[in-house]
Amino acid sequence: AGDTIVKLKSGKALPPAQVTILGLGVRPDTKLAADAGLECTKRGHIVVDDHLRTSVDNVWAVGDAIEVRNPILGDMWAVPLAGPANRQGRMVADNIYGMNRSYKGTIAASVVRVFDLMAACVGVNEKLLKAKGLPHAAIHVHPGSHAGYFPGAKSINFKLVFNPEDGTIYGAQAVGEDGVAKRIDVISTAIQGGLKVDDLADLELCYAPPVGSAKDPVNMAGMAAQNVIDGLVKIVDWKDLDEACKDENTFVLDVRGAGEIESSGKLVPCAVNIPLNDLRGRIGELPRDKNIIVSCASGQRAYYACRILTQNGFGQVHNLSGAYKTYSFVKEFMN
């Protein structure tokens, strides 16, 4: 009772909710600047150089109104965030007094709190990379915010996007109740420092059971991506699983325990369950002439299973990135 149903222009009705949040984006209010003769982009952002000078002498511009360099891809984009705007303001003040500082660009590190969850991101996402036709891969991991044996650990749903050819870090997104912003800050610093996926796996970060793990979530994401780059495992993304299941040449293997499947549900109807501990003894039940997609609860056991199968001569083996946890979360949201 009391819930509101929002109906979209397309006719689709959103699920009943007490609060509906509209994420519509922003547009720069730069009519005054354009009328004054400042060069603006088609979308209305003020064009500035590396020193944040506009096309008009002795006029600088900062903040949400300008277009800035994207250091990751080398092109221009607009990023309406308070952090970059404040630093740009300081830089312009220095430049007015002859310091001649250059702005290095914005990589869009941001965080938002939505009720009990924190969501943070940095860099560019898969949608943009796909539109530009750039090689990319994404891994999903679900580590704890700190050591699992210390009370209060919360799951972090972490996605790392990277270039599988050279290990360039394109960006990352994370959602969870605790420890989210810290991990995205680390990725942000890594991108700005020119680090690669291999470097993430080796980063030395603070550890004590109440605040982290011996292998930090950033380390774990780096290691998972490193496994892909090194050719130790091939991955398939959650969004490709449903289509793959329609192919008669695909075999989906779930290596969770039978009790896990009974309590949380099947991955997909066509999935065959062989627990990881039984895999070596039942390896003869698997088809060698099909593409095998392996899943578990969060990805680690599926990786072990992929290595077992590969080392036993199976040629087409893929790990479902993020496994049941990622796939089920997304499908639940979409439904």
Short mmCIF file of C-alpha atoms in Angstrom, two decimals:
data_model
loop_
_atom_site.label_atom_id
_atom_site.label_comp_id
_atom_site.label_asym_id
_atom_site.label_seq_id
_atom_site.Cartn_x
_atom_site.Cartn_y
_atom_site.Cartn_z
CA ALA A 1 0.00 0.00 0.00
CA GLY A 2 1.22 3.47 -0.84
CA ASP A 3 3.64 2.32 -3.57
CA THR A 4 3.80 4.27 -6.82
CA ILE A 5 3.89 2.68 -10.25
CA VAL A 6 5.72 4.77 -12.85
CA LYS A 7 4.62 4.29 -16.45
CA LEU A 8 7.16 5.18 -19.14
CA LYS A 9 6.41 6.82 -22.46
CA SER A 10 7.07 3.48 -24.16
CA GLY A 11 4.16 2.00 -22.20
CA LYS A 12 6.37 -0.09 -19.91
CA ALA A 13 5.44 0.09 -16.22
CA LEU A 14 8.18 0.05 -13.59
CA PRO A 15 7.81 -2.21 -10.53
CA PRO A 16 5.85 -0.67 -7.62
CA ALA A 17 8.12 1.42 -5.38
CA GLN A 18 7.95 3.98 -2.60
CA VAL A 19 10.77 5.98 -4.17
CA THR A 20 11.60 6.28 -7.87
CA ILE A 21 14.97 7.82 -8.76
CA LEU A 22 15.41 9.35 -12.21
CA GLY A 23 18.99 9.39 -13.51
CA LEU A 24 18.62 11.78 -16.43
CA GLY A 25 22.13 13.20 -16.68
CA VAL A 26 23.02 16.90 -16.93
CA ARG A 27 23.47 19.53 -19.63
CA PRO A 28 25.69 22.61 -19.31
CA ASP A 29 23.95 25.96 -18.94
CA THR A 30 26.42 27.86 -21.14
CA LYS A 31 24.19 30.14 -23.23
CA LEU A 32 25.81 33.21 -21.65
CA ALA A 33 29.28 31.95 -22.62
CA ALA A 34 28.20 31.14 -26.18
CA ASP A 35 26.52 34.55 -26.56
CA ALA A 36 29.77 36.16 -25.41
CA GLY A 37 31.64 34.45 -28.23
CA LEU A 38 33.28 31.55 -26.41
CA GLU A 39 33.71 28.44 -28.56
CA CYS A 40 31.44 25.60 -27.42
CA THR A 41 30.90 22.02 -28.53
CA LYS A 42 27.70 20.77 -30.18
CA ARG A 43 26.46 19.66 -26.75
CA GLY A 44 27.14 23.10 -25.30
CA HIS A 45 30.35 22.52 -23.34
CA ILE A 46 32.94 25.29 -23.37
CA VAL A 47 36.11 24.41 -25.28
CA VAL A 48 39.30 24.94 -23.26
CA ASP A 49 42.98 24.17 -23.80
CA ASP A 50 45.26 22.24 -21.44
CA HIS A 51 45.62 25.36 -19.27
CA LEU A 52 41.80 25.75 -19.09
CA ARG A 53 41.83 28.90 -21.25
CA THR A 54 38.84 29.46 -23.52
CA SER A 55 38.88 30.72 -27.11
CA VAL A 56 38.60 34.30 -25.83
CA ASP A 57 41.69 36.00 -24.40
CA ASN A 58 41.84 36.33 -20.61
CA VAL A 59 38.80 34.10 -20.09
CA TRP A 60 39.15 30.73 -18.35
CA ALA A 61 36.48 28.12 -17.64
CA VAL A 62 36.20 25.20 -15.20
CA GLY A 63 33.78 22.63 -13.85
CA ASP A 64 30.63 21.14 -15.30
CA ALA A 65 30.56 23.65 -18.15
CA ILE A 66 33.73 22.47 -19.90
CA GLU A 67 34.86 19.48 -21.92
CA VAL A 68 38.08 17.85 -20.66
CA ARG A 69 40.59 15.30 -21.85
CA ASN A 70 40.00 11.62 -21.18
CA PRO A 71 43.52 10.37 -20.31
CA ILE A 72 42.52 6.72 -20.78
CA LEU A 73 41.36 6.96 -24.39
CA GLY A 74 42.99 10.24 -25.37
CA ASP A 75 39.81 11.96 -26.58
CA MET A 76 37.49 14.52 -25.00
CA TRP A 77 34.49 14.07 -22.71
CA ALA A 78 32.42 15.94 -20.14
CA VAL A 79 32.57 14.91 -16.48
CA PRO A 80 30.36 16.93 -14.08
CA LEU A 81 32.02 16.15 -10.74
CA ALA A 82 32.89 18.43 -7.83
CA GLY A 83 36.40 17.06 -7.25
CA PRO A 84 37.80 17.88 -10.69
CA ALA A 85 35.95 21.23 -10.70
CA ASN A 86 37.59 22.30 -7.43
CA ARG A 87 41.07 21.34 -8.62
CA GLN A 88 40.48 23.11 -11.92
CA GLY A 89 39.50 26.26 -10.02
CA ARG A 90 42.77 26.21 -8.09
CA MET A 91 44.72 25.61 -11.30
CA VAL A 92 43.09 28.55 -13.07
CA ALA A 93 43.93 30.83 -10.14
CA ASP A 94 47.57 29.70 -10.42
CA ASN A 95 47.59 30.19 -14.18
CA ILE A 96 46.12 33.68 -13.95
CA TYR A 97 49.15 34.54 -11.84
CA GLY A 98 51.56 33.02 -14.36
CA MET A 99 52.11 29.50 -13.03
CA ASN A 100 51.28 27.91 -16.43
CA ARG A 101 49.97 24.63 -15.00
CA SER A 102 48.45 22.02 -17.33
CA TYR A 103 45.35 19.98 -16.59
CA LYS A 104 45.99 16.27 -17.11
CA GLY A 105 42.37 15.32 -17.65
CA THR A 106 39.59 13.59 -15.73
CA ILE A 107 39.04 9.84 -15.31
CA ALA A 108 35.66 10.21 -13.58
CA ALA A 109 36.20 8.63 -10.16
CA SER A 110 32.85 8.87 -8.40
CA VAL A 111 30.79 7.32 -5.63
CA VAL A 112 27.15 7.45 -4.54
CA ARG A 113 25.28 6.12 -1.54
CA VAL A 114 21.90 4.55 -2.25
CA PHE A 115 20.25 3.62 1.06
CA ASP A 116 22.55 0.94 2.58
CA LEU A 117 24.66 0.44 -0.54
CA MET A 118 27.64 2.33 -1.91
CA ALA A 119 28.31 2.32 -5.65
CA ALA A 120 31.55 3.64 -7.12
CA CYS A 121 33.22 3.69 -10.50
CA VAL A 122 36.20 5.09 -12.36
CA GLY A 123 37.36 5.19 -15.96
CA VAL A 124 35.43 4.03 -19.00
CA ASN A 125 32.84 1.27 -19.24
CA GLU A 126 32.22 -1.57 -21.68
CA LYS A 127 29.52 0.34 -23.56
CA LEU A 128 31.93 3.10 -24.53
CA LEU A 129 34.74 0.69 -25.40
CA LYS A 130 32.40 -1.35 -27.59
CA ALA A 131 31.21 1.78 -29.38
CA LYS A 132 34.83 2.68 -30.14
CA GLY A 133 35.68 -0.85 -31.27
CA LEU A 134 38.50 -1.25 -28.75
CA PRO A 135 39.62 -4.69 -27.49
CA HIS A 136 38.41 -5.21 -23.95
CA ALA A 137 37.46 -7.83 -21.39
CA ALA A 138 35.74 -7.69 -18.01
CA ILE A 139 36.09 -9.85 -14.93
CA HIS A 140 33.67 -9.98 -12.00
CA VAL A 141 34.76 -10.94 -8.48
CA HIS A 142 32.84 -10.94 -5.19
CA PRO A 143 35.39 -10.69 -2.35
CA GLY A 144 34.64 -9.59 1.20
CA SER A 145 35.30 -6.07 2.43
CA HIS A 146 37.63 -7.58 5.00
CA ALA A 147 38.74 -11.00 6.27
CA GLY A 148 35.78 -13.38 6.38
CA TYR A 149 36.63 -14.78 9.80
CA PHE A 150 36.36 -11.31 11.37
CA PRO A 151 32.74 -10.30 12.09
CA GLY A 152 30.99 -7.84 9.85
CA ALA A 153 32.53 -8.56 6.45
CA LYS A 154 30.34 -7.49 3.52
CA SER A 155 30.48 -8.67 -0.06
CA ILE A 156 31.89 -6.29 -2.68
CA ASN A 157 30.61 -6.85 -6.21
CA PHE A 158 33.63 -5.73 -8.21
CA LYS A 159 34.04 -5.41 -11.98
CA LEU A 160 37.37 -4.65 -13.66
CA VAL A 161 37.50 -3.66 -17.34
CA PHE A 162 40.84 -4.01 -19.13
CA ASN A 163 42.62 -4.56 -22.43
CA PRO A 164 43.30 -8.33 -22.69
CA GLU A 165 46.14 -7.70 -25.16
CA ASP A 166 48.40 -5.43 -23.10
CA GLY A 167 46.85 -5.26 -19.61
CA THR A 168 45.82 -1.59 -19.77
CA ILE A 169 43.27 -0.79 -17.05
CA TYR A 170 40.24 0.88 -18.61
CA GLY A 171 38.06 1.21 -15.52
CA ALA A 172 36.24 -0.46 -12.65
CA GLN A 173 32.88 -0.48 -10.91
CA ALA A 174 31.99 -1.74 -7.44
CA VAL A 175 28.86 -2.04 -5.33
CA GLY A 176 28.58 -3.06 -1.68
CA GLU A 177 27.88 -1.99 1.87
CA ASP A 178 31.48 -1.43 2.95
CA GLY A 179 34.93 -0.85 1.49
CA VAL A 180 33.74 0.16 -1.98
CA ALA A 181 35.17 3.68 -2.36
CA LYS A 182 38.57 2.60 -1.04
CA ARG A 183 38.98 -0.02 -3.77
CA ILE A 184 37.88 2.30 -6.57
CA ASP A 185 40.28 4.94 -5.24
CA VAL A 186 43.09 2.40 -5.58
CA ILE A 187 42.08 1.66 -9.18
CA SER A 188 41.87 5.40 -9.88
CA THR A 189 45.39 5.91 -8.57
CA ALA A 190 46.62 2.92 -10.59
CA ILE A 191 45.15 4.32 -13.81
CA GLN A 192 46.67 7.75 -13.19
CA GLY A 193 50.02 6.14 -12.45
CA GLY A 194 49.99 4.11 -15.68
CA LEU A 195 49.87 0.75 -13.89
CA LYS A 196 48.70 -2.41 -15.67
CA VAL A 197 46.71 -5.45 -14.59
CA ASP A 198 49.90 -7.24 -13.50
CA ASP A 199 50.64 -4.38 -11.13
CA LEU A 200 47.23 -4.68 -9.46
CA ALA A 201 47.97 -8.30 -8.58
CA ASP A 202 51.18 -7.21 -6.84
CA LEU A 203 50.04 -4.04 -5.07
CA GLU A 204 50.98 -3.85 -1.40
CA LEU A 205 47.97 -2.55 0.50
CA CYS A 206 47.08 -2.21 4.18
CA TYR A 207 45.90 -5.40 5.84
CA ALA A 208 44.39 -6.20 9.20
CA PRO A 209 41.37 -8.49 9.64
CA PRO A 210 38.94 -5.67 10.55
CA VAL A 211 39.76 -3.62 7.44
CA GLY A 212 40.98 -5.91 4.67
CA SER A 213 42.25 -9.28 3.56
CA ALA A 214 45.71 -10.66 2.90
CA LYS A 215 44.67 -10.63 -0.75
CA ASP A 216 42.78 -7.37 -1.09
CA PRO A 217 39.80 -7.24 -3.49
CA VAL A 218 41.97 -5.14 -5.81
CA ASN A 219 44.65 -7.85 -5.75
CA MET A 220 42.03 -10.50 -6.47
CA ALA A 221 40.62 -8.56 -9.42
CA GLY A 222 44.13 -8.11 -10.77
CA MET A 223 44.89 -11.81 -10.38
CA ALA A 224 41.68 -12.82 -12.14
CA ALA A 225 42.44 -10.49 -15.04
CA GLN A 226 46.05 -11.68 -15.07
CA ASN A 227 44.84 -15.27 -15.53
CA VAL A 228 42.93 -14.18 -18.63
CA ILE A 229 45.86 -12.27 -20.13
CA ASP A 230 48.27 -15.14 -19.43
CA GLY A 231 45.95 -17.57 -21.20
CA LEU A 232 45.31 -19.71 -18.12
CA VAL A 233 41.56 -19.39 -18.56
CA LYS A 234 39.04 -18.09 -21.08
CA ILE A 235 35.99 -16.23 -19.85
CA VAL A 236 32.41 -15.73 -20.98
CA ASP A 237 30.32 -12.85 -19.67
CA TRP A 238 26.94 -13.20 -17.97
CA LYS A 239 25.18 -11.40 -20.82
CA ASP A 240 26.32 -14.08 -23.28
CA LEU A 241 25.20 -17.11 -21.28
CA ASP A 242 21.55 -17.24 -22.35
CA GLU A 243 22.47 -17.10 -26.02
CA ALA A 244 25.18 -19.71 -25.54
CA CYS A 245 22.65 -22.07 -23.97
CA LYS A 246 20.67 -22.06 -27.21
CA ASP A 247 23.67 -23.52 -29.06
CA GLU A 248 23.60 -27.32 -29.14
CA ASN A 249 27.39 -27.26 -29.12
CA THR A 250 27.47 -25.65 -25.67
CA PHE A 251 27.59 -27.63 -22.41
CA VAL A 252 27.07 -25.74 -19.13
CA LEU A 253 28.77 -27.25 -16.07
CA ASP A 254 27.92 -26.11 -12.53
CA VAL A 255 30.54 -27.24 -9.99
CA ARG A 256 28.71 -26.07 -6.87
CA GLY A 257 27.64 -28.59 -4.25
CA ALA A 258 24.21 -30.14 -4.63
CA GLY A 259 23.07 -28.47 -1.40
CA GLU A 260 24.03 -25.03 -2.72
CA ILE A 261 21.95 -25.54 -5.84
CA GLU A 262 19.00 -26.81 -3.82
CA SER A 263 19.05 -23.72 -1.58
CA SER A 264 19.80 -21.01 -4.17
CA GLY A 265 18.53 -22.49 -7.42
CA LYS A 266 19.94 -23.70 -10.73
CA LEU A 267 22.17 -21.48 -12.80
CA VAL A 268 20.23 -22.18 -16.02
CA PRO A 269 17.88 -25.06 -16.87
CA CYS A 270 20.43 -26.77 -19.11
CA ALA A 271 23.25 -26.74 -16.51
CA VAL A 272 24.65 -30.10 -15.39
CA ASN A 273 25.88 -30.35 -11.82
CA ILE A 274 29.16 -32.11 -11.01
CA PRO A 275 30.65 -30.79 -7.74
CA LEU A 276 34.28 -29.74 -8.01
CA ASN A 277 35.44 -32.43 -5.58
CA ASP A 278 33.91 -35.09 -7.85
CA LEU A 279 35.10 -33.65 -11.15
CA ARG A 280 38.25 -35.71 -11.67
CA GLY A 281 36.38 -38.94 -10.99
CA ARG A 282 33.51 -38.03 -13.33
CA ILE A 283 35.46 -36.31 -16.07
CA GLY A 284 34.40 -39.01 -18.54
CA GLU A 285 30.83 -37.70 -18.36
CA LEU A 286 31.80 -34.47 -20.11
CA PRO A 287 31.73 -34.01 -23.91
CA ARG A 288 35.08 -33.28 -25.51
CA ASP A 289 33.52 -31.99 -28.72
CA LYS A 290 31.55 -29.14 -27.16
CA ASN A 291 32.23 -25.71 -25.73
CA ILE A 292 32.08 -26.12 -21.95
CA ILE A 293 31.04 -23.12 -19.82
CA VAL A 294 31.88 -23.64 -16.15
CA SER A 295 30.27 -21.86 -13.21
CA CYS A 296 30.25 -22.04 -9.42
CA ALA A 297 29.00 -19.62 -6.77
CA SER A 298 31.42 -16.73 -7.35
CA GLY A 299 34.13 -17.89 -9.76
CA GLN A 300 37.03 -19.45 -7.84
CA ARG A 301 35.96 -23.10 -7.99
CA ALA A 302 34.97 -22.67 -11.63
CA TYR A 303 38.52 -21.48 -12.34
CA TYR A 304 39.93 -24.62 -10.69
CA ALA A 305 37.53 -26.73 -12.76
CA CYS A 306 38.59 -24.97 -15.97
CA ARG A 307 42.23 -25.70 -15.20
CA ILE A 308 41.45 -29.36 -14.49
CA LEU A 309 39.58 -29.74 -17.77
CA THR A 310 42.20 -27.88 -19.80
CA GLN A 311 44.99 -29.99 -18.36
CA ASN A 312 43.00 -33.10 -19.26
CA GLY A 313 42.82 -32.18 -22.93
CA PHE A 314 39.49 -30.33 -23.18
CA GLY A 315 39.99 -27.69 -25.85
CA GLN A 316 37.04 -25.31 -25.47
CA VAL A 317 36.56 -24.40 -21.80
CA HIS A 318 35.30 -21.05 -20.50
CA ASN A 319 34.80 -19.69 -17.00
CA LEU A 320 31.55 -17.77 -16.47
CA SER A 321 32.91 -14.46 -15.14
CA GLY A 322 31.35 -13.72 -11.76
CA ALA A 323 29.59 -17.10 -11.87
CA TYR A 324 26.16 -17.69 -10.33
CA LYS A 325 26.36 -14.63 -8.09
CA THR A 326 26.74 -12.13 -10.93
CA TYR A 327 24.36 -13.91 -13.31
CA SER A 328 21.57 -14.37 -10.74
CA PHE A 329 21.84 -10.78 -9.47
CA VAL A 330 21.52 -9.37 -12.98
CA LYS A 331 18.68 -11.66 -14.01
CA GLU A 332 16.76 -10.87 -10.82
CA PHE A 333 17.16 -7.16 -11.48
CA MET A 334 16.14 -7.46 -15.13
CA ASN A 335 13.05 -9.48 -14.26
#
